[in-house]
Short mmCIF file of N, CA and C in Angstrom, two decimals:
data_model
loop_
_atom_site.label_atom_id
_atom_site.label_comp_id
_atom_site.label_asym_id
_atom_site.label_seq_id
_atom_site.Cartn_x
_atom_site.Cartn_y
_atom_site.Cartn_z
N MET G 287 9.02 -9.95 -2.58
CA MET G 287 8.08 -9.87 -2.12
C MET G 287 6.93 -10.05 -3.43
N LYS G 288 6.13 -9.62 -2.96
CA LYS G 288 4.60 -9.41 -3.59
C LYS G 288 4.69 -7.78 -4.42
N LYS G 289 3.54 -8.16 -5.52
CA LYS G 289 3.84 -6.82 -6.64
C LYS G 289 3.43 -5.06 -5.93
N TYR G 290 2.96 -5.41 -4.62
CA TYR G 290 1.75 -4.19 -3.94
C TYR G 290 2.91 -4.11 -2.48
N ASN G 291 2.64 -2.91 -1.90
CA ASN G 291 2.96 -3.06 -0.44
C ASN G 291 2.21 -1.90 -0.23
N LEU G 292 1.96 -2.30 1.14
CA LEU G 292 1.05 -1.33 2.12
C LEU G 292 1.43 -1.11 2.80
N ILE G 293 2.24 0.34 3.22
CA ILE G 293 3.28 0.50 4.28
C ILE G 293 2.48 1.57 5.47
N TYR G 294 3.00 1.06 6.54
CA TYR G 294 2.03 1.82 7.54
C TYR G 294 3.04 2.49 8.07
N LEU G 295 3.13 3.98 8.32
CA LEU G 295 4.40 5.09 8.61
C LEU G 295 3.22 5.91 9.86
N LYS G 296 4.89 6.35 10.84
CA LYS G 296 3.97 7.07 11.60
C LYS G 296 3.22 8.16 11.15
N SER G 297 3.26 8.75 9.85
CA SER G 297 3.03 9.78 9.70
C SER G 297 1.82 9.33 8.35
N GLY G 298 1.66 8.13 8.18
CA GLY G 298 0.45 7.96 7.06
C GLY G 298 0.44 6.54 6.83
N MET G 299 -0.47 6.27 5.43
CA MET G 299 -0.09 5.04 5.03
C MET G 299 0.13 5.23 3.12
N MET G 300 1.40 4.40 2.84
CA MET G 300 2.01 4.25 1.69
C MET G 300 1.26 3.24 0.76
N LEU G 301 1.18 3.33 -0.25
CA LEU G 301 0.91 1.92 -1.54
C LEU G 301 1.64 2.19 -2.18
N SER G 302 2.71 1.17 -2.54
CA SER G 302 4.08 0.78 -3.06
C SER G 302 4.44 -0.16 -4.18
N LYS G 303 4.34 0.13 -5.49
CA LYS G 303 5.02 -0.93 -6.30
C LYS G 303 6.41 -0.91 -6.36
N LYS G 304 7.42 -0.17 -5.60
CA LYS G 304 8.98 -0.37 -5.25
C LYS G 304 8.86 -2.07 -4.83
N GLN G 305 9.41 -2.72 -5.62
CA GLN G 305 10.50 -4.24 -4.97
C GLN G 305 11.28 -4.03 -3.85
N PHE G 306 10.53 -4.31 -2.95
CA PHE G 306 11.33 -4.86 -1.69
C PHE G 306 11.64 -6.41 -1.62
N GLU G 307 12.72 -6.79 -1.07
CA GLU G 307 13.61 -8.23 -1.03
C GLU G 307 12.61 -8.15 0.63
N SER G 308 12.74 -7.48 1.40
CA SER G 308 12.26 -8.52 2.68
C SER G 308 11.51 -7.03 3.62
N TRP G 309 10.91 -7.01 4.69
CA TRP G 309 10.28 -5.77 5.30
C TRP G 309 11.01 -5.16 5.91
N GLU G 310 12.59 -5.76 5.93
CA GLU G 310 13.83 -4.63 6.70
C GLU G 310 13.87 -3.49 5.73
N ASP G 311 13.89 -4.01 4.42
CA ASP G 311 14.37 -3.50 3.58
C ASP G 311 13.37 -1.96 3.13
N ILE G 312 12.21 -2.68 3.55
CA ILE G 312 11.16 -1.16 3.19
C ILE G 312 11.32 -0.30 5.04
N GLN G 313 11.73 -1.03 5.93
CA GLN G 313 12.05 -0.58 7.37
C GLN G 313 13.25 0.53 6.60
N ALA G 314 13.98 0.10 6.07
CA ALA G 314 15.88 0.96 5.84
C ALA G 314 15.28 2.04 5.15
N PHE G 315 14.05 1.77 4.01
CA PHE G 315 13.92 2.81 3.24
C PHE G 315 12.86 4.00 3.86
N TYR G 316 12.21 3.89 4.65
CA TYR G 316 11.15 4.80 5.15
C TYR G 316 11.33 4.68 6.61
N GLU G 317 11.65 6.41 7.07
CA GLU G 317 12.15 6.22 8.29
C GLU G 317 11.45 6.21 9.25
N ASP G 318 10.38 6.62 8.96
CA ASP G 318 9.28 6.15 10.33
C ASP G 318 7.86 4.93 10.08
N TYR G 319 8.75 4.15 9.33
CA TYR G 319 8.14 2.81 9.37
C TYR G 319 7.59 2.05 10.22
N MET G 320 6.54 1.16 10.27
CA MET G 320 5.80 0.67 11.51
C MET G 320 5.53 -0.70 11.60
N ALA G 321 5.16 -1.03 10.04
CA ALA G 321 4.67 -2.06 9.42
C ALA G 321 4.10 -1.89 7.92
N SER G 322 4.28 -3.89 7.58
CA SER G 322 4.01 -3.36 6.24
C SER G 322 2.88 -4.94 6.02
N LEU G 323 2.35 -4.54 4.68
CA LEU G 323 1.67 -5.97 4.18
C LEU G 323 1.71 -5.80 2.80
N ASN G 324 2.07 -7.09 2.10
CA ASN G 324 2.15 -7.19 0.76
C ASN G 324 0.99 -8.06 0.18
N PHE G 325 0.82 -7.60 -0.80
CA PHE G 325 -0.43 -7.90 -2.16
C PHE G 325 0.16 -8.32 -3.18
N GLU G 326 -0.47 -9.32 -3.89
CA GLU G 326 -0.09 -9.44 -5.59
C GLU G 326 -0.58 -8.88 -6.60
N THR G 327 -1.74 -8.96 -6.37
CA THR G 327 -2.71 -7.87 -6.63
C THR G 327 -3.46 -6.25 -6.31
N ILE G 328 -3.81 -5.35 -7.09
CA ILE G 328 -4.42 -4.42 -6.68
C ILE G 328 -5.61 -4.93 -6.33
N GLU G 329 -6.05 -5.39 -6.77
CA GLU G 329 -7.48 -6.03 -6.52
C GLU G 329 -7.68 -6.67 -4.77
N ASN G 330 -6.59 -7.46 -4.59
CA ASN G 330 -6.33 -7.74 -3.49
C ASN G 330 -6.02 -6.63 -2.19
N VAL G 331 -5.74 -5.50 -2.56
CA VAL G 331 -5.38 -4.28 -1.80
C VAL G 331 -6.80 -3.68 -1.36
N ASN G 332 -7.42 -3.43 -2.47
CA ASN G 332 -8.66 -3.04 -2.67
C ASN G 332 -9.71 -3.86 -1.69
N GLU G 333 -9.52 -5.00 -1.58
CA GLU G 333 -10.65 -5.44 -0.91
C GLU G 333 -10.05 -6.03 0.73
N TYR G 334 -8.56 -5.60 0.63
CA TYR G 334 -8.33 -5.13 2.28
C TYR G 334 -8.76 -3.96 2.94
N LEU G 335 -8.59 -3.38 1.90
CA LEU G 335 -8.65 -2.16 2.74
C LEU G 335 -10.74 -1.83 2.77
N SER G 336 -10.79 -2.41 1.90
CA SER G 336 -12.63 -2.53 2.35
C SER G 336 -13.16 -3.01 3.44
N LEU G 337 -12.47 -3.95 3.64
CA LEU G 337 -13.09 -4.99 4.86
C LEU G 337 -12.19 -4.55 5.84
N GLU G 338 -11.01 -4.11 5.68
CA GLU G 338 -10.30 -3.68 7.36
C GLU G 338 -10.78 -2.36 7.72
N TYR G 339 -11.14 -1.46 6.99
CA TYR G 339 -11.62 0.27 7.15
C TYR G 339 -13.08 0.46 6.86
N LYS G 340 -13.65 -0.73 6.55
CA LYS G 340 -14.98 -0.86 6.14
C LYS G 340 -15.45 0.68 4.86
N LEU G 341 -14.93 0.71 4.22
CA LEU G 341 -14.70 1.47 3.21
C LEU G 341 -15.56 0.80 1.74
N GLU G 342 -16.29 1.65 0.95
CA GLU G 342 -17.00 1.47 0.14
C GLU G 342 -15.73 1.10 -0.55
N LYS G 343 -16.41 0.11 -2.11
CA LYS G 343 -15.53 -0.32 -3.11
C LYS G 343 -14.82 0.67 -3.80
N GLU G 344 -16.13 1.64 -4.40
CA GLU G 344 -15.73 2.55 -5.14
C GLU G 344 -14.77 3.99 -4.32
N ILE G 345 -14.67 3.94 -3.53
CA ILE G 345 -14.03 4.58 -2.64
C ILE G 345 -12.73 4.23 -2.31
N VAL G 346 -12.43 2.92 -2.28
CA VAL G 346 -10.97 2.21 -2.08
C VAL G 346 -10.59 2.11 -3.98
N GLU G 347 -11.46 1.97 -4.83
CA GLU G 347 -10.34 2.37 -6.09
C GLU G 347 -10.52 3.27 -6.52
N LYS G 348 -10.82 4.27 -5.75
CA LYS G 348 -10.65 5.98 -6.61
C LYS G 348 -9.38 5.91 -5.54
N LEU G 349 -8.67 5.45 -4.24
CA LEU G 349 -7.45 5.97 -3.58
C LEU G 349 -6.63 5.57 -4.12
N THR G 350 -6.79 4.04 -4.54
CA THR G 350 -5.68 3.43 -5.22
C THR G 350 -5.60 3.48 -6.50
N GLU G 351 -6.37 3.99 -7.35
CA GLU G 351 -6.23 4.13 -8.79
C GLU G 351 -5.13 4.97 -9.55
N ASN G 352 -4.57 5.88 -8.45
CA ASN G 352 -3.22 6.44 -8.72
C ASN G 352 -2.13 5.76 -9.07
N ILE G 353 -1.58 4.49 -8.58
CA ILE G 353 -0.71 3.13 -8.83
C ILE G 353 -0.52 3.69 -9.83
N TYR G 354 -1.57 3.61 -10.96
CA TYR G 354 -1.04 3.18 -12.63
C TYR G 354 -0.20 4.32 -12.81
N LEU G 355 -0.47 5.91 -12.48
CA LEU G 355 -0.25 6.93 -12.60
C LEU G 355 1.33 7.33 -12.16
N GLN G 356 1.28 6.98 -11.19
CA GLN G 356 2.85 7.28 -10.46
C GLN G 356 3.68 6.05 -10.31
N GLU G 357 5.18 6.59 -10.60
CA GLU G 357 6.27 5.71 -10.80
C GLU G 357 6.59 4.44 -9.52
N ASN G 358 6.31 4.92 -8.22
CA ASN G 358 6.56 4.03 -7.26
C ASN G 358 5.60 3.92 -6.25
N GLU G 359 5.17 5.03 -5.89
CA GLU G 359 4.35 5.08 -4.48
C GLU G 359 3.32 5.71 -4.38
N ILE G 360 2.02 5.89 -3.48
CA ILE G 360 0.92 6.99 -3.70
C ILE G 360 0.61 6.96 -2.10
N GLU G 361 0.32 7.93 -1.90
CA GLU G 361 0.01 8.10 -0.39
C GLU G 361 -1.43 7.78 -0.04
N LEU G 362 -2.14 7.07 0.54
CA LEU G 362 -3.10 6.99 0.72
C LEU G 362 -3.82 7.65 1.88
N VAL G 363 -4.69 8.40 1.66
CA VAL G 363 -5.87 9.54 2.81
C VAL G 363 -7.27 9.09 2.54
N PHE G 364 -7.55 8.65 3.76
CA PHE G 364 -9.13 8.50 4.09
C PHE G 364 -8.99 9.06 5.09
#
């Protein structure tokens, strides 16, 4: 799969760098999994979030910047 996974859970939304082979593997990893999208770059993630949720670019970049500091995943709250 791609480098970044945007994972929709019943409890919220996660951005993960963890490498999964398929969406089924993501589903097995997260108990409350609903859906996921994968992206090649963080810029693609940011563009998607900006367009889908009508957020300003600066806000989205602030949301996702911690992925570089965390080992595998961050929760996205907006």
